[in-house]
Amino acid sequence: MSETLSSPLSPAAGDGPAAPAPLTLSMQGALNRALGEVLEDNPKALIFGEDVGRLGGVFRITDGLQARFGAERVFDTPLAESGILGMSVGLAMAGFHPIPEVQFDGFAYPAVNQIVSQIGRMNYRSRGALPMPVTLRVPSFGGIRAPELHGESLESLFVHVPGLKVVSPADPHQAYHLLRLAGSMPDPVIFMEPKARYWQKGPVDPADAGALEGARIARPGRHLTLIAWGAMVARCLQVAELAAEDGIEVEVLDLRWLSPIDADGLAESVSRTRRAVVVHEAPRSSGLGAEIAALVTERCFNTLKAPVERVTGFDVPYPSGDLEDEYIPNIDRILFGIQRVLEHRRG
Amino acid sequence: MSETLSSPLSPAAGDGPAAPAPLTLSMQGALNRALGEVLEDNPKALIFGEDVGRLGGVFRITDGLQARFGAERVFDTPLAESGILGMSVGLAMAGFHPIPEVQFDGFAYPAVNQIVSQIGRMNYRSRGALPMPVTLRVPSFGGIRAPELHGESLESLFVHVPGLKVVSPADPHQAYHLLRLAGSMPDPVIFMEPKARYWQKGPVDPADAGALEGARIARPGRHLTLIAWGAMVARCLQVAELAAEDGIEVEVLDLRWLSPIDADGLAESVSRTRRAVVVHEAPRSSGLGAEIAALVTERCFNTLKAPVERVTGFDVPYPSGDLEDEYIPNIDRILFGIQRVLEHRRG
Amino acid sequence: MESPTPADPSELEELYRLLAAVRQLDTAAVRWQRQGIIPGYAPLLGQEAAQVGSGYAVDPTRDFLFPTYRELGVARAVGVDMVEYMATHKATWHGGLYNPATTHFAPIQAVVGGSVLHAVGWAHGQKLAGPGEDGYNVAVSYFGDGASSQGDVHEAMNFAAVMKAPVIFFVQNNGWAISVPTERQVAGGSVAARAAGYGMPSLSVDGNDVTAVLEATRQALAHCRDGGGPILIEARTYRLGPHSTSDDPGRYRSLDEEQAARRSDPLAACEALLRTRFGTPDSFFAGALAAGEAEAEAVRQGLEGLAPRPGSEMFDFVFQQPTPALKAQAAAWRTESEHV
Amino acid sequence: MESPTPADPSELEELYRLLAAVRQLDTAAVRWQRQGIIPGYAPLLGQEAAQVGSGYAVDPTRDFLFPTYRELGVARAVGVDMVEYMATHKATWHGGLYNPATTHFAPIQAVVGGSVLHAVGWAHGQKLAGPGEDGYNVAVSYFGDGASSQGDVHEAMNFAAVMKAPVIFFVQNNGWAISVPTERQVAGGSVAARAAGYGMPSLSVDGNDVTAVLEATRQALAHCRDGGGPILIEARTYRLGPHSTSDDPGRYRSLDEEQAARRSDPLAACEALLRTRFGTPDSFFAGALAAGEAEAEAVRQGLEGLAPRPGSEMFDFVFQQPTPALKAQAAAWRTESEHV
Ligand SMILES: Cc1ncc(C[n+]2csc(CCOP(=O)(O)OP(=O)(O)O)c2C)c(N)n1
Ligand SMILES: Cc1ncc(C[n+]2csc(CCOP(=O)(O)OP(=O)(O)O)c2C)c(N)n1
Ligand SMILES: [Mg+2]
Ligand SMILES: [Mg+2]
């Protein structure tokens, strides 16, 4: 048996250490595992935020980490988001790799000044002398019937800020590998966790990350590209399943990196399918869907059969639980969007 | 002489009060005049912020108003932007019309939480019981060789926030009338003043506002629509002048209202010219140019001859004075953009 | 501050009735969450005296109250409709369905520290409007030990003290901000100790003693009405229940600690005072608790009957003057989601 | 705090030389702005003792300083290259051209209160790293009376005090935040008075007395090195010049007030001490001022020779790992703006 053909999962293959077997984990479990490994790999990595220590975070993403790594490396801060992010700047200047958590998306707003004016700019301001390896975890997006300001989608704000990188995983495998990657990067990364997917289980292969740069084709298709990230990827996969029953082969593109956006990957897909729909929870106006529509149109203008359709949240505050299914793009609305694109006739 | 033909400027015409004569004012003067009249018209209107009282603001926009209206209606606050905006919420709840100033664009960041989570949401949260007539003045954009964070363009952030209206004037006449209008509106308005244009003079006709809704054709043209706001409008008018020398008739659209965007006005212009370039100072990614490109493409897909071109700031922190002319779209870069659109060939 | 003993039982009986109603409503709400009637709730168990004592002192026809997400007791004391209040916890409408302009009870606030500056702004508005015959109207800002760490709270105290705004900062120090105990949260150990740094008076009070809280709040109101500017009250109490119905306090504190705290139950304290001072009979307490139970049951029925708000309201309340763009979105929503 | 009298003149002479150099550089910078060499500047006239006294005490090989936009005096005292420092005021590069990692002097900060939390974070990092033989390395956070109103400053003090981080909050209370006097800014009248609320010690010192400032800073450093946690120093001084070269103080304060303040000139005070205590001759002072003048002239030459940075640096320093998108923008910029 040639070495290149041997299964990477077989402990007998090669003479490196035994590759861990693929696991079934919830996204919460995958993130927790990734954080543990980041802390193991890098003694300078620190986790802190509100209730991340003894409690393990309100979503238990840091569960058990304080017990394992000690209260110096995993610690609770007072209740102040600007404080948490501002402190991250100083810790990074002191050579640490801060991994702060903001408890919910909407509580990143009090920290916007430190994120935009300081974290995003310090490497530039200092001409590279003060790198900001800050991995900011933000439980994000809606869908869990939570109180006000616990269901915000801040990606458009973050993507517009120079000096930040932004990523959002769609499933446990992605979550595990993207967080391990983000946690080792020398630049600030906003890690947007789709909280509605925390408890969904899926396979995680720790040994085989696959490519982690750029977008990812979550399902191939010929007739139309459906572009999404975070929790909307799973919904788009459902939609693709339904559309397939009508013979429409939808390609689902999981964007993953929201900044920088994988413009080449987008263009590659849409140049094949010639039609695109982008789906997000955030309000429509100046949402990331606009950037994607603009990018795709710039690159694929001559091949596009219809304008890029945006199926998004409305330009209204994220509503209370009773109305959130009216607000978040649902299967019907995505199907309507697909239909509009398919039916568009060049004038 | 029939009454309809009599000049509105002639004091003899009609029997109403004498219409004031058109004036020549700087934008600073026009804004100052508008604020005085807003305070005169509405005894509940209050101006406050850092140094807006005795000093009259670092840009003198509130010059003389404390002397005229007293230190109860025009007052200095302690140095805290979240405080200024948070206090505005309470004053609005108490029946006042707050007109706070944030001293420079970049210092709106510390107030983002109060702007997004409170000012933009209180009317909604209270089901209309607590309107938020807050007119937030923000000296905005770059071009004056100022220190760091004194040259930010925050429109994309603001436009994405439900519950806010956003407007930016391009010249003294617009500044005067739009501020009078904004200062009388029952909803929160972010009023973005192009500080690079504060000292440019121009005609102001207090008696004839013209239409104040939606966008405004600043210069008509047939071959291409150049879309801009704030300080970029003047630059685009220069570009149109130059292009005219080459026989290219550029229509310059002054967007004015950034939220809500006048999608009909945009589509009307571009459906005639079939080509569009949008210009802004803010970084490109997820800038307002993306929204405009997406909107225009959605509405004019079948008539567009080329993808909407974006000529914008780069995805870098707003640089120091020595480099700002490299960063802000200059005449060359706008002309290159126009050229790309004109030369685009359908595949 | 010392707890004063009232001269006649009627006020104390009224306070006990309020405490009992709040206790019953609050414990019922936890039950409703377990029964699936509401998706979540933040219990105030243990904080009844701090909330009832302060709310009772305030005049909601002229003063204005700014709650957090845990002020059911205050809301009840100032007469907010309990179904409209609970609507926020039923996920019907963020902030509740009651009218904050008429009740003078601001919408329920989900942002920790988010409304403290609003109280200061409202209070400054009263200063600008000038005092009435009986002095200034007063804003009462409720927040917790955790909230005291937020920058906004500092800005609010400094603004208020510089402007001499008639506002009471009413801090319920309940020992915890979710899993973080006060000693890891509030440097120096006391929020009241911060007041002196702003040249502002403060009162530190046993938050489990309803008459002490009432008296402190009355003193503070008098101070504000007189134009004395802001004042801070720190009511020392304890959150006996979980942070919210999805919290698990067993992860961060011991049963021993909880049990010890239970010994200073605010209802028991009020009951003891009534019994020893006025010889109030068993029947009174049983009656108050039964009335509270009946009230809770009525609220339950109200909540179960509370239909979701129509989706069109998502669009209706964004602005006073709706925009064409939003109208178009509402129309698209109607077509695609309501299929009309 | 009392000003201690030093035993021998050498240290005091060194301080005077620093004060003189800073005075000459600072007044020269105002001139350079008038001459069009730099577009703007924020003078520190009157604050030399506060800056030199504190900067001189710090050990920049181990401690870390976090300045605002007005700390030329501190920068000079800890040996930052003055041309590289002034580069920010020449609009060459936001934050200056010096290397903050090697100088231990953070980039010049344009956001009021923006870096106070950074100092706390850095100090907590020293806590985590553990003390050296001579105790902890110390962060020194500089800010003004105006900045004390910012929420971030409160969060910083509370974080530091909860975590016992070795950080000195060094407040220059220079009487003004642009046009707003301290009494309309700092409720209670003193920033030092805030410290007690966090259980943190504070020192209030005559900021125009360089030996008093030095002594206070040394005490504070010793406190921090010993693991005593944070400490606050309020140096009471006065901004004799305008807020910046584009400010007009005549609009908000009287000449009388300025003249009165001029009587406590920090250089004159240090000179008087040297003369009375050590009989230092005229020649020493003339020499120090002349040396400062020569230094300023050398800096002027350096500044005039300072070429704009290449536009490509806009892109180069955004990330440690540049993105393809940014590389593409840099290429487009090169084509369209550099015509290459
Ligand atoms: C700005 C903000 N950050 C975080 C949260 C999440 N959160 C909700 S309540 C809470 C603890 C608040 O503690 P405290 O102020 O003491 O009030 P308590 O819950 O004890 O009544 C936290 C962290 C929030 N709602 N808002
Ligand atoms: C967050 C923020 N708000 C406003 C400004 C504008 N500004 C610059 S300096 C200043 C006054 C600062 O006063 P103080 O903290 O006392 O320092 P000083 O200028 O007296 O040294 C203001 C308002 C700013 N730079 N940053
Ligand atoms: Mg608490
Ligand atoms: Mg000052």
PDB file of N, CA and C and ligand atoms in Angstrom, chain D residues 47 69-70 144-147 172-178 180 182 239, ligand 4:
ATOM      1  N   GLN D  47       2.730  73.294  31.900  1.00  0.00           N
ATOM      2  CA  GLN D  47       2.627  71.929  32.423  1.00  0.00           C
ATOM      3  C   GLN D  47       3.983  71.203  32.419  1.00  0.00           C
ATOM      4  N   TYR D  69      -2.229  63.693  23.577  1.00  0.00           N
ATOM      5  CA  TYR D  69      -1.666  64.470  22.462  1.00  0.00           C
ATOM      6  C   TYR D  69      -0.844  65.645  22.982  1.00  0.00           C
ATOM      7  N   ARG D  70      -0.688  65.750  24.319  1.00  0.00           N
ATOM      8  CA  ARG D  70      -0.039  66.951  24.866  1.00  0.00           C
ATOM      9  C   ARG D  70       1.173  66.577  25.713  1.00  0.00           C
ATOM     10  N   GLY D 144      -6.257  64.079  31.186  1.00  0.00           N
ATOM     11  CA  GLY D 144      -6.589  65.394  31.708  1.00  0.00           C
ATOM     12  C   GLY D 144      -7.868  65.416  32.517  1.00  0.00           C
ATOM     13  N   ASP D 145      -8.162  66.592  33.050  1.00  0.00           N
ATOM     14  CA  ASP D 145      -9.392  66.795  33.809  1.00  0.00           C
ATOM     15  C   ASP D 145     -10.606  66.510  32.925  1.00  0.00           C
ATOM     16  N   GLY D 146     -10.541  66.920  31.662  1.00  0.00           N
ATOM     17  CA  GLY D 146     -11.666  66.663  30.762  1.00  0.00           C
ATOM     18  C   GLY D 146     -11.872  65.170  30.561  1.00  0.00           C
ATOM     19  N   ALA D 147     -10.775  64.476  30.328  1.00  0.00           N
ATOM     20  CA  ALA D 147     -10.853  63.035  30.092  1.00  0.00           C
ATOM     21  C   ALA D 147     -11.493  62.297  31.258  1.00  0.00           C
ATOM     22  N   GLN D 172      -3.234  65.298  34.741  1.00  0.00           N
ATOM     23  CA  GLN D 172      -2.853  66.707  34.739  1.00  0.00           C
ATOM     24  C   GLN D 172      -4.132  67.519  34.736  1.00  0.00           C
ATOM     25  N   ASN D 173      -4.471  68.039  35.890  1.00  0.00           N
ATOM     26  CA  ASN D 173      -5.637  68.919  35.956  1.00  0.00           C
ATOM     27  C   ASN D 173      -5.139  70.330  35.659  1.00  0.00           C
ATOM     28  N   ASN D 174      -5.286  70.694  34.373  1.00  0.00           N
ATOM     29  CA  ASN D 174      -4.753  71.991  33.934  1.00  0.00           C
ATOM     30  C   ASN D 174      -5.852  73.049  33.865  1.00  0.00           C
ATOM     31  N   GLY D 175      -6.940  72.808  34.557  1.00  0.00           N
ATOM     32  CA  GLY D 175      -7.983  73.829  34.696  1.00  0.00           C
ATOM     33  C   GLY D 175      -8.983  73.883  33.562  1.00  0.00           C
ATOM     34  N   TRP D 176      -8.636  73.340  32.416  1.00  0.00           N
ATOM     35  CA  TRP D 176      -9.494  73.500  31.248  1.00  0.00           C
ATOM     36  C   TRP D 176      -9.535  72.251  30.391  1.00  0.00           C
ATOM     37  N   ALA D 177     -10.679  72.013  29.795  1.00  0.00           N
ATOM     38  CA  ALA D 177     -10.813  71.071  28.689  1.00  0.00           C
ATOM     39  C   ALA D 177     -11.336  71.930  27.535  1.00  0.00           C
ATOM     40  N   ILE D 178     -10.437  72.312  26.661  1.00  0.00           N
ATOM     41  CA  ILE D 178     -10.720  73.378  25.675  1.00  0.00           C
ATOM     42  C   ILE D 178     -11.351  74.541  26.437  1.00  0.00           C
ATOM     43  N   VAL D 180     -13.982  74.486  28.586  1.00  0.00           N
ATOM     44  CA  VAL D 180     -14.782  74.145  29.762  1.00  0.00           C
ATOM     45  C   VAL D 180     -13.886  74.073  30.997  1.00  0.00           C
ATOM     46  N   THR D 182     -12.607  73.350  34.885  1.00  0.00           N
ATOM     47  CA  THR D 182     -12.707  72.139  35.718  1.00  0.00           C
ATOM     48  C   THR D 182     -14.002  72.100  36.526  1.00  0.00           C
ATOM     49  N   ARG D 239      -3.029  75.254  32.042  1.00  0.00           N
ATOM     50  CA  ARG D 239      -2.650  75.338  30.624  1.00  0.00           C
ATOM     51  C   ARG D 239      -2.524  76.815  30.282  1.00  0.00           C
TER      52      ARG D 239
HETATM   53 MG    MG E   4      -7.422  69.816  30.879  1.00  0.00          MG
END
